[in-house]
Coordinates of C-alpha atoms in Angstrom, one line a residue:
Chain A
X1 CA 0.0 0.0 0.0
X2 CA 2.8 2.3 1.0
X3 CA 4.6 1.4 -2.3
X4 CA 1.5 2.2 -4.3
X5 CA 1.1 5.6 -2.6
X6 CA 4.8 6.3 -3.3
X7 CA 4.4 5.6 -7.0
X8 CA 1.4 7.7 -7.1
X9 CA 3.2 10.6 -5.6
X10 CA 6.1 10.2 -8.1
X11 CA 3.7 10.4 -11.0
X12 CA 1.9 13.3 -9.5
X13 CA 5.1 15.2 -8.9
X14 CA 6.3 14.5 -12.4
X15 CA 3.2 15.8 -14.1
X16 CA 2.5 18.7 -11.8
X17 CA 3.2 22.1 -13.4
X18 CA 6.2 23.9 -12.0
X19 CA 5.3 27.0 -10.2
X20 CA 7.3 30.2 -10.6
X21 CA 7.0 33.4 -8.5
X22 CA 8.5 36.6 -10.0
X23 CA 9.1 39.3 -7.4
X24 CA 9.4 42.3 -9.6
X25 CA 10.4 45.9 -8.8
X26 CA 10.3 48.6 -11.4
X27 CA 8.1 51.6 -11.5
X28 CA 7.6 51.7 -15.3
X29 CA 5.8 49.3 -17.6
X30 CA 8.1 50.5 -20.5
X31 CA 11.3 49.6 -18.7
X32 CA 13.9 47.0 -19.7
X33 CA 13.1 45.3 -16.4
X34 CA 9.5 44.9 -17.5
X35 CA 10.8 43.4 -20.7
X36 CA 12.8 40.9 -18.8
X37 CA 9.9 40.1 -16.5
X38 CA 7.5 39.7 -19.5
X39 CA 9.9 37.5 -21.3
X40 CA 10.1 35.2 -18.2
X41 CA 6.4 35.1 -17.9
X42 CA 5.9 34.2 -21.5
X43 CA 8.7 31.7 -21.9
X44 CA 7.9 29.9 -18.6
X45 CA 4.2 29.8 -19.4
X46 CA 5.0 28.4 -22.8
X47 CA 6.8 25.6 -21.0
X48 CA 3.7 24.8 -18.9
X49 CA 4.8 26.6 -15.8
X50 CA 2.3 28.4 -13.6
X51 CA 3.7 31.9 -13.2
X52 CA 2.7 34.5 -10.5
X53 CA 4.1 38.0 -10.5
X54 CA 4.3 40.2 -7.4
X55 CA 4.6 43.6 -8.9
X56 CA 5.8 45.4 -5.8
X57 CA 5.4 49.1 -6.9
X58 CA 1.9 48.3 -8.4
X59 CA 1.0 46.6 -5.2
X60 CA 2.4 49.6 -3.2
X61 CA 4.1 46.9 -1.2
X62 CA 4.9 48.2 2.3
X63 CA 8.7 48.2 2.7
X64 CA 9.2 49.0 6.4
X65 CA 9.2 46.4 9.1
X66 CA 6.8 47.8 11.7
X67 CA 4.3 46.7 14.4
X68 CA 1.6 47.0 11.8
X69 CA 2.9 43.7 10.3
X70 CA 1.3 41.9 13.3
X71 CA -2.4 41.7 13.8
X72 CA -4.2 41.4 17.2
X73 CA -1.6 43.3 19.2
X74 CA 2.1 42.7 19.8
X75 CA 3.4 40.7 22.7
X76 CA 5.7 43.4 24.1
X77 CA 4.7 46.9 23.0
X78 CA 7.0 48.5 25.6
X79 CA 10.0 46.9 23.9
X80 CA 9.0 46.0 20.4
X81 CA 11.5 43.4 18.9
X82 CA 10.6 42.8 15.3
X83 CA 12.1 39.4 14.8
X84 CA 10.6 37.9 18.0
X85 CA 7.2 39.5 17.3
X86 CA 6.9 38.3 13.7
X87 CA 8.1 34.8 14.6
X88 CA 5.3 34.6 17.2
X89 CA 2.8 36.2 14.9
X90 CA 3.7 33.6 12.2
X91 CA 3.3 30.7 14.6
X92 CA -0.1 32.1 15.7
X93 CA -1.3 33.1 12.2
X94 CA -1.3 36.8 13.1
X95 CA 0.9 38.2 10.4
X96 CA -0.7 41.0 8.2
X97 CA -2.5 39.8 5.2
X98 CA 0.0 41.2 2.7
X99 CA 2.8 39.2 4.3
X100 CA 0.7 36.0 4.5
X101 CA -0.2 36.3 0.9
X102 CA 3.4 36.6 -0.2
X103 CA 4.3 33.7 2.1
X104 CA 1.6 31.6 0.4
X105 CA 3.2 32.4 -3.0
X106 CA 6.7 31.4 -1.7
X107 CA 5.4 28.2 -0.3
X108 CA 3.8 27.2 -3.6
X109 CA 6.8 28.3 -5.7
X110 CA 9.4 25.9 -7.1
X111 CA 11.4 28.8 -8.4
X112 CA 11.5 32.5 -7.4
X113 CA 13.0 35.1 -9.8
X114 CA 13.8 38.5 -8.3
X115 CA 13.7 41.0 -11.2
X116 CA 15.0 44.5 -10.4
X117 CA 17.3 47.3 -11.3
X118 CA 20.4 47.3 -9.0
X119 CA 20.2 50.3 -6.7
X120 CA 23.3 51.1 -4.7
X121 CA 24.9 47.6 -5.3
X122 CA 21.8 45.9 -3.9
X123 CA 18.1 45.5 -4.4
X124 CA 15.8 48.6 -4.3
X125 CA 14.3 49.4 -0.9
X126 CA 10.9 48.1 -1.9
X127 CA 12.4 44.7 -2.6
X128 CA 14.5 44.8 0.5
X129 CA 11.2 45.4 2.3
X130 CA 9.8 42.2 0.7
X131 CA 12.8 40.3 1.9
X132 CA 12.7 41.8 5.4
X133 CA 9.0 41.3 5.9
X134 CA 8.2 38.1 4.0
X135 CA 11.2 35.9 4.9
X136 CA 10.2 35.7 8.6
X137 CA 11.9 33.5 11.2
X138 CA 9.9 30.3 11.6
X139 CA 8.6 30.5 8.0
X140 CA 11.9 31.0 6.1
X141 CA 14.5 29.8 8.5
X142 CA 15.3 28.6 12.1
X143 CA 18.5 28.0 14.0
X144 CA 18.4 24.4 12.8
X145 CA 17.0 24.9 9.3
X146 CA 19.3 27.3 7.4
X147 CA 21.9 27.3 4.7
X148 CA 22.2 23.8 3.1
X149 CA 19.6 22.5 5.6
X150 CA 17.4 25.5 5.0
X151 CA 13.6 25.6 4.8
X152 CA 13.6 26.1 1.1
X153 CA 16.2 23.6 0.0
X154 CA 13.8 22.1 -2.5
X155 CA 13.2 25.5 -4.2
X156 CA 15.4 27.5 -6.6
X157 CA 15.9 31.2 -6.6
X158 CA 17.6 33.6 -9.1
X159 CA 18.5 37.3 -9.1
X160 CA 17.8 38.9 -12.5
X161 CA 18.9 42.5 -12.6
X162 CA 20.1 45.5 -14.6
X163 CA 23.1 47.6 -13.8
X164 CA 23.9 51.2 -14.6
X165 CA 27.5 50.5 -15.4
X166 CA 29.2 48.1 -17.9
X167 CA 30.6 44.7 -16.8
X168 CA 34.3 45.8 -16.8
X169 CA 33.6 48.3 -14.1
X170 CA 32.4 45.5 -11.9
X171 CA 35.5 43.4 -12.3
X172 CA 38.4 42.8 -9.9
X173 CA 40.3 45.6 -11.7
X174 CA 37.3 47.9 -12.2
X175 CA 36.3 50.9 -10.1
X176 CA 33.2 49.3 -8.6
X177 CA 35.1 46.1 -7.7
X178 CA 34.3 42.5 -8.3
X179 CA 30.5 41.9 -8.8
X180 CA 30.9 38.5 -7.1
X181 CA 31.7 40.3 -3.9
X182 CA 28.6 42.5 -4.1
X183 CA 26.4 39.5 -4.8
X184 CA 27.7 37.5 -1.8
X185 CA 25.5 39.2 0.9
X186 CA 22.4 38.8 -1.3
X187 CA 23.0 35.3 -2.6
X188 CA 24.7 33.7 0.4
X189 CA 23.2 35.8 3.2
X190 CA 19.6 35.8 2.0
X191 CA 18.9 33.1 -0.7
X192 CA 21.3 30.4 0.4
X193 CA 20.6 31.2 4.1
X194 CA 17.0 30.2 3.5
X195 CA 18.2 27.1 1.7
X196 CA 17.3 28.1 -1.8
X197 CA 19.3 26.4 -4.6
X198 CA 20.7 29.6 -6.0
X199 CA 20.9 29.7 -9.8
X200 CA 23.5 31.9 -11.5
X201 CA 22.3 35.5 -11.6
X202 CA 21.0 36.9 -14.9
X203 CA 22.9 40.2 -15.2
X204 CA 21.9 42.7 -17.9
X205 CA 24.9 45.0 -18.0
X206 CA 23.9 48.6 -18.5
X207 CA 21.0 48.1 -21.0
X208 CA 20.3 51.9 -20.9
X209 CA 23.7 52.5 -22.6
X210 CA 22.9 49.9 -25.4
X211 CA 21.3 50.2 -28.8
X212 CA 17.7 48.9 -29.1
X213 CA 19.1 46.0 -31.1
X214 CA 21.6 45.1 -28.3
X215 CA 18.8 45.3 -25.7
X216 CA 16.6 43.0 -27.8
X217 CA 19.5 40.6 -28.1
X218 CA 20.0 40.6 -24.3
X219 CA 16.3 39.7 -23.9
X220 CA 16.7 37.0 -26.5
X221 CA 19.6 35.5 -24.6
X222 CA 17.4 35.5 -21.5
X223 CA 14.6 33.7 -23.3
X224 CA 17.1 31.1 -24.5
X225 CA 18.3 30.6 -20.9
X226 CA 14.8 30.4 -19.5
X227 CA 14.0 27.4 -21.7
X228 CA 16.4 25.3 -19.7
X229 CA 16.5 27.2 -16.5
X230 CA 14.9 24.6 -14.3
X231 CA 17.5 22.1 -15.2
X232 CA 20.5 24.3 -14.4
X233 CA 23.1 23.4 -11.9
X234 CA 23.0 25.8 -9.0
X235 CA 25.9 27.9 -7.6
X236 CA 28.1 26.1 -5.1
X237 CA 28.1 26.8 -1.4
X238 CA 29.6 24.9 1.5
X239 CA 27.3 22.4 3.2
X240 CA 26.3 23.1 6.8
X241 CA 27.9 19.8 7.8
X242 CA 31.3 21.3 7.1
X243 CA 30.8 23.6 10.2
X244 CA 30.8 22.6 13.8
X245 CA 27.4 22.8 15.5
X246 CA 28.3 25.0 18.4
X247 CA 30.3 27.9 17.0
X248 CA 29.5 27.3 13.3
X249 CA 33.2 27.4 12.3
X250 CA 34.7 25.4 9.5
X251 CA 35.6 22.0 11.1
X252 CA 39.4 21.5 11.5
X253 CA 39.4 18.4 9.3
X254 CA 37.6 20.2 6.5
X255 CA 39.9 23.2 6.8
X256 CA 42.9 20.8 6.7
X257 CA 41.7 19.2 3.5
X258 CA 41.3 22.7 1.9
X259 CA 44.7 23.9 3.2
X260 CA 46.6 23.1 0.1
X261 CA 44.1 24.6 -2.3
X262 CA 44.9 27.8 -4.2
X263 CA 41.5 29.3 -3.7
X264 CA 39.2 29.7 -0.7
X265 CA 36.2 27.3 -0.7
X266 CA 33.6 30.1 -0.9
X267 CA 33.7 33.8 -1.5
X268 CA 33.0 34.9 2.1
X269 CA 34.5 31.8 3.6
X270 CA 37.8 32.4 1.9
X271 CA 40.2 31.2 4.7
X272 CA 42.5 34.1 3.8
X273 CA 43.1 32.5 0.4
X274 CA 42.4 34.0 -3.1
X275 CA 38.7 34.3 -3.9
X276 CA 37.3 31.5 -6.1
X277 CA 36.8 33.3 -9.4
X278 CA 33.2 34.0 -10.5
X279 CA 31.8 31.7 -7.8
X280 CA 28.7 34.0 -7.4
X281 CA 28.1 34.3 -11.1
X282 CA 28.6 30.9 -12.6
X283 CA 27.6 27.4 -11.6
X284 CA 30.2 24.7 -11.1
X285 CA 32.9 27.1 -9.9
Chain B
X1 CA 42.0 92.2 1.8
X2 CA 41.9 88.6 0.4
X3 CA 44.4 87.6 3.0
X4 CA 42.2 89.0 5.8
X5 CA 39.2 87.3 4.5
X6 CA 41.1 84.0 4.4
X7 CA 42.2 84.4 8.0
X8 CA 38.6 85.2 9.1
X9 CA 37.4 82.0 7.4
X10 CA 40.0 79.9 9.1
X11 CA 39.0 81.2 12.5
X12 CA 35.4 80.8 11.7
X13 CA 35.9 77.2 10.6
X14 CA 38.0 76.4 13.6
X15 CA 35.4 77.7 16.1
X16 CA 32.3 76.4 14.3
X17 CA 30.6 73.5 16.0
X18 CA 30.9 70.2 14.1
X19 CA 27.6 69.0 12.8
X20 CA 26.5 65.4 13.1
X21 CA 23.6 63.7 11.5
X22 CA 22.4 60.3 12.9
X23 CA 20.3 58.4 10.5
X24 CA 18.6 56.0 12.9
X25 CA 16.4 52.9 12.2
X26 CA 14.9 51.0 15.1
X27 CA 11.3 50.6 16.0
X28 CA 11.7 50.5 19.8
X29 CA 12.9 53.3 22.2
X30 CA 14.0 50.5 24.6
X31 CA 16.4 48.8 22.1
X32 CA 20.2 48.5 22.2
X33 CA 20.2 50.5 19.0
X34 CA 18.5 53.4 20.8
X35 CA 21.1 53.1 23.6
X36 CA 23.8 53.4 21.0
X37 CA 22.1 56.4 19.3
X38 CA 21.5 58.1 22.7
X39 CA 25.1 57.6 23.7
X40 CA 26.2 59.2 20.4
X41 CA 23.9 62.2 20.9
X42 CA 25.0 62.7 24.5
X43 CA 28.8 62.3 23.9
X44 CA 28.9 64.4 20.8
X45 CA 26.8 67.2 22.3
X46 CA 29.1 67.1 25.3
X47 CA 31.9 67.7 22.9
X48 CA 30.1 70.8 21.5
X49 CA 28.8 69.1 18.3
X50 CA 25.4 70.0 17.0
X51 CA 23.6 66.7 16.6
X52 CA 20.5 66.0 14.5
X53 CA 18.7 62.7 14.5
X54 CA 16.6 61.4 11.6
X55 CA 14.5 58.7 13.4
X56 CA 13.2 56.9 10.3
X57 CA 10.5 54.8 11.9
X58 CA 9.2 57.7 14.0
X59 CA 9.2 59.9 10.9
X60 CA 7.4 57.0 9.0
X61 CA 10.0 57.7 6.4
X62 CA 8.9 56.6 2.9
X63 CA 11.2 53.8 1.7
X64 CA 10.1 53.2 -1.9
X65 CA 11.4 55.2 -4.8
X66 CA 8.3 56.4 -6.7
X67 CA 7.0 59.3 -8.9
X68 CA 5.6 60.9 -5.7
X69 CA 9.2 61.9 -4.9
X70 CA 8.9 64.5 -7.6
X71 CA 6.5 67.5 -7.3
X72 CA 5.0 69.3 -10.2
X73 CA 4.8 66.4 -12.5
X74 CA 7.4 64.1 -14.0
X75 CA 9.1 64.7 -17.4
X76 CA 8.2 61.4 -19.0
X77 CA 5.2 59.7 -17.3
X78 CA 4.9 57.2 -20.2
X79 CA 8.4 55.8 -19.4
X80 CA 9.2 56.8 -15.8
X81 CA 12.9 56.5 -15.1
X82 CA 13.6 57.2 -11.5
X83 CA 17.3 58.3 -11.7
X84 CA 16.7 60.7 -14.5
X85 CA 13.5 62.2 -13.0
X86 CA 15.0 62.8 -9.6
X87 CA 18.2 64.3 -11.1
X88 CA 16.0 66.7 -13.0
X89 CA 13.8 67.4 -10.0
X90 CA 16.8 68.1 -7.8
X91 CA 18.2 70.5 -10.4
X92 CA 14.8 72.3 -10.6
X93 CA 14.1 72.2 -6.9
X94 CA 11.1 69.9 -7.3
X95 CA 12.0 67.0 -5.0
X96 CA 9.4 66.1 -2.4
X97 CA 9.8 68.0 0.9
X98 CA 10.9 64.9 2.9
X99 CA 13.8 64.3 0.6
X100 CA 14.8 68.0 0.5
X101 CA 14.8 68.2 4.2
X102 CA 17.1 65.1 4.5
X103 CA 19.4 66.6 1.8
X104 CA 19.6 69.8 3.8
X105 CA 20.7 67.8 6.9
X106 CA 23.3 65.9 4.8
X107 CA 24.6 69.2 3.3
X108 CA 25.1 70.7 6.8
X109 CA 26.6 67.5 8.3
X110 CA 30.4 67.0 8.9
X111 CA 29.7 63.4 10.0
X112 CA 26.8 61.0 9.3
X113 CA 26.3 58.0 11.6
X114 CA 24.0 55.3 10.3
X115 CA 22.6 53.4 13.4
X116 CA 20.7 50.2 12.7
X117 CA 20.2 46.5 13.4
X118 CA 21.7 44.5 10.5
X119 CA 18.8 42.9 8.5
X120 CA 19.8 40.3 6.0
X121 CA 23.5 41.3 5.9
X122 CA 22.6 44.9 5.1
X123 CA 20.6 47.9 6.3
X124 CA 16.8 47.5 7.0
X125 CA 14.6 48.5 4.1
X126 CA 13.6 51.8 5.6
X127 CA 17.2 52.8 5.7
X128 CA 17.8 51.5 2.2
X129 CA 14.9 53.8 1.3
X130 CA 16.7 56.8 2.8
X131 CA 19.8 55.9 0.8
X132 CA 17.9 55.3 -2.5
X133 CA 15.8 58.5 -2.2
X134 CA 18.1 61.0 -0.5
X135 CA 21.4 60.3 -2.2
X136 CA 20.1 61.5 -5.6
X137 CA 22.2 61.9 -8.7
X138 CA 23.3 65.5 -8.9
X139 CA 23.1 66.0 -5.2
X140 CA 25.2 63.1 -4.0
X141 CA 27.3 62.2 -7.0
X142 CA 27.9 62.7 -10.7
X143 CA 29.9 61.0 -13.4
X144 CA 32.8 63.3 -12.5
X145 CA 32.3 63.6 -8.8
X146 CA 32.4 60.2 -7.2
X147 CA 34.7 57.9 -5.1
X148 CA 37.8 59.8 -4.0
X149 CA 36.6 62.9 -6.0
X150 CA 33.1 62.5 -4.6
X151 CA 30.6 65.3 -3.6
X152 CA 31.0 64.5 0.1
X153 CA 34.8 64.2 0.3
X154 CA 35.0 66.7 3.1
X155 CA 32.4 64.7 5.2
X156 CA 32.8 61.6 7.2
X157 CA 30.4 58.7 7.5
X158 CA 30.2 55.6 9.8
X159 CA 28.0 52.5 10.0
X160 CA 27.1 51.6 13.6
X161 CA 25.1 48.4 13.8
X162 CA 24.1 45.4 15.8
X163 CA 24.3 41.8 14.6
X164 CA 22.2 38.8 15.6
X165 CA 25.2 36.4 15.5
X166 CA 28.5 36.5 17.3
X167 CA 31.7 37.8 15.6
X168 CA 33.2 34.4 14.9
X169 CA 30.3 33.5 12.6
X170 CA 31.2 36.5 10.4
X171 CA 34.9 35.5 10.0
X172 CA 36.6 34.0 6.9
X173 CA 36.1 30.6 8.6
X174 CA 32.6 31.2 9.9
X175 CA 29.3 30.1 8.4
X176 CA 28.2 33.7 7.5
X177 CA 31.6 34.5 5.9
X178 CA 33.9 37.4 6.3
X179 CA 32.0 40.5 7.5
X180 CA 34.5 42.6 5.5
X181 CA 32.9 41.2 2.3
X182 CA 29.4 42.0 3.5
X183 CA 30.4 45.6 4.3
X184 CA 32.1 46.3 0.9
X185 CA 28.9 47.0 -1.1
X186 CA 27.7 49.4 1.7
X187 CA 30.9 51.1 2.5
X188 CA 32.5 51.2 -1.0
X189 CA 29.3 51.2 -3.1
X190 CA 27.4 53.8 -1.2
X191 CA 29.5 55.8 1.3
X192 CA 32.9 55.9 -0.6
X193 CA 31.0 56.2 -3.9
X194 CA 29.6 59.6 -2.6
X195 CA 33.1 60.6 -1.5
X196 CA 32.6 60.2 2.3
X197 CA 35.7 59.5 4.4
X198 CA 34.5 56.2 5.8
X199 CA 35.3 55.6 9.4
X200 CA 35.7 52.0 10.6
X201 CA 32.3 50.5 11.4
X202 CA 31.1 50.3 15.0
X203 CA 29.9 46.7 15.2
X204 CA 28.0 45.6 18.3
X205 CA 28.2 41.8 18.0
X206 CA 25.0 40.0 19.1
X207 CA 24.1 42.3 22.0
X208 CA 20.8 40.4 22.5
X209 CA 22.9 37.3 23.5
X210 CA 24.9 39.3 26.1
X211 CA 24.3 40.0 29.8
X212 CA 23.1 43.5 30.8
X213 CA 26.6 44.2 32.1
X214 CA 28.2 43.2 28.8
X215 CA 25.8 45.4 26.9
X216 CA 26.6 48.3 29.2
X217 CA 30.3 47.7 28.6
X218 CA 29.7 47.7 24.8
X219 CA 28.0 51.1 25.0
X220 CA 30.9 52.3 27.3
X221 CA 33.4 51.3 24.6
X222 CA 31.3 53.2 22.1
X223 CA 31.3 56.3 24.3
X224 CA 35.0 56.1 24.6
X225 CA 35.4 55.9 20.9
X226 CA 33.0 58.8 20.3
X227 CA 35.3 61.1 22.3
X228 CA 38.0 60.9 19.5
X229 CA 35.8 59.9 16.6
X230 CA 36.3 63.0 14.5
X231 CA 40.1 62.6 14.6
X232 CA 40.1 59.0 13.4
X233 CA 41.9 57.9 10.3
X234 CA 39.3 56.7 7.7
X235 CA 39.3 53.3 6.0
X236 CA 41.6 53.1 2.9
X237 CA 40.2 53.0 -0.6
X238 CA 42.0 53.4 -4.0
X239 CA 42.0 56.9 -5.4
X240 CA 40.1 57.6 -8.5
X241 CA 43.3 58.7 -10.2
X242 CA 44.4 55.1 -10.1
X243 CA 41.8 54.2 -12.8
X244 CA 41.8 55.2 -16.4
X245 CA 39.1 57.8 -17.2
X246 CA 37.4 56.0 -20.1
X247 CA 36.8 52.5 -18.8
X248 CA 37.6 53.0 -15.1
X249 CA 40.0 50.1 -15.0
X250 CA 43.1 50.2 -12.8
X251 CA 45.8 51.8 -14.8
X252 CA 48.5 49.4 -16.1
X253 CA 51.3 51.2 -14.3
X254 CA 49.4 51.1 -11.0
X255 CA 48.6 47.4 -11.5
X256 CA 52.2 46.7 -12.3
X257 CA 53.3 48.3 -9.0
X258 CA 50.9 46.1 -7.2
X259 CA 51.8 42.9 -9.0
X260 CA 54.4 41.8 -6.4
X261 CA 52.1 42.4 -3.4
X262 CA 50.7 39.6 -1.5
X263 CA 47.2 41.1 -1.0
X264 CA 44.9 42.9 -3.4
X265 CA 44.8 46.7 -3.1
X266 CA 41.1 46.8 -2.0
X267 CA 38.5 44.2 -1.0
X268 CA 36.5 44.4 -4.3
X269 CA 39.4 45.5 -6.4
X270 CA 41.5 42.4 -5.4
X271 CA 43.2 41.7 -8.8
X272 CA 42.8 38.0 -8.1
X273 CA 45.0 38.2 -5.0
X274 CA 44.2 37.4 -1.4
X275 CA 41.8 39.9 0.3
X276 CA 43.5 42.6 2.4
X277 CA 42.5 41.4 5.9
X278 CA 40.0 43.6 7.8
X279 CA 40.2 46.4 5.2
X280 CA 36.5 47.2 5.7
X281 CA 36.7 47.1 9.5
X282 CA 39.9 48.8 10.5
X283 CA 41.7 52.0 9.5
X284 CA 45.2 51.9 8.1
X285 CA 44.9 48.4 6.6

């Protein structure tokens, strides 16, 4: 009986449509970012995916983390602690409806695409607000369930964004510095922290400086990539098992094995060695 | 006559009170962050500084970058481009009053302290909103005036923040990775980009896990530091002159001089070498 049920589930999972959530932040429907978002919606739907878009500016999504995110009163109004209060509110089903609705979309999604223009080497504030408010403790992570053991380890996530400057300026010899470094806090600290399998970012370098033909070509490349996106190998991060449970430091035997390597094992966990090149931008590095 | 005027200015500058702006983001007046902010206000006032606090949650500071930031209508409503529109609005004095007021405070300040709890390896969304909306093109930077030639090169800035995890977890062997890496996009990409002399960050490691005595001691250390803060040597970044004007790549002769060095010249501009240790956390590194 158990075997039959197992088979049924396998068949069900195979035939179920993949669900994609696009968290999208641009103010204008004529923007390149809209073009990238629309291309993703179209290509993924053509492949049979169910696609949902959270259009943050259109939704006037609340960015700031406040006591209004909790319904039915906070536990300690005298000393309001956001993380504790939203964890409790999540457990008791008392988060505000806008957060609950986004969490429902996250729960259903197999893949989340964040589509945005890079603002100040990061996501725009409205998208940071989505991250701060939706990825609540309890729902998105716990002390036990994070990084490679994270809540969302069966889901994939991808940053898709435009820059204002060309690629060379974001290199290890360019004035803005290595883009891999700027991506680490976002991709390791947010996406990998929640357990997501992080797909290589889709970076549209300075589309506003390009000809209409070049912009069209960039979107064409994105469409080509989308066709096989769900089968891509994710970026590589160190497994949680490589760290000791108490202090979350790299275990001595793991560190010893890495001692003779030229590069550090991960961008932030570099052990004083050279950074692994392009580890935040390409899979299999 | 010119000489007399020069002397007068020198005397005036010497005797003028230093002005400090604290951009502060915590929801609760009982928090450790409030304690850190209050300590800064008190110590700096005791030293004769004029201190202004922008209490972002109390102000209900708008975080999202929208067309409402521009008064008197936008130039191109059909294709709204935030950066272009706010640059024009700044030139024409048509930014919304909340932005104009914060820009006035920035213009007057000799030092800006950003006081916040670290959310997802960065600033909370409400503070990212302050950065996105207040540091507008034209006001805070231009193509010509950025990095070491930046608009605010005569001002200092400092990140003062609390973490949820202890220091070891943010080391090059810790699970979160090197804190220096996470600070680079904030300190290089925002503060140094605008020209600020970036003082070493004040990091309060996991105060919520500490005893009341330990928390008091942390604030005591902060008060001691504040006493001599304005005389501190800033963090080191590469001068804009080290990059070619066209592509903003490190000049070949500069790169050649650095070729024999063990460490890269800056965290993001690492040239494939080992990262300079603690370059985002300590001056003189």
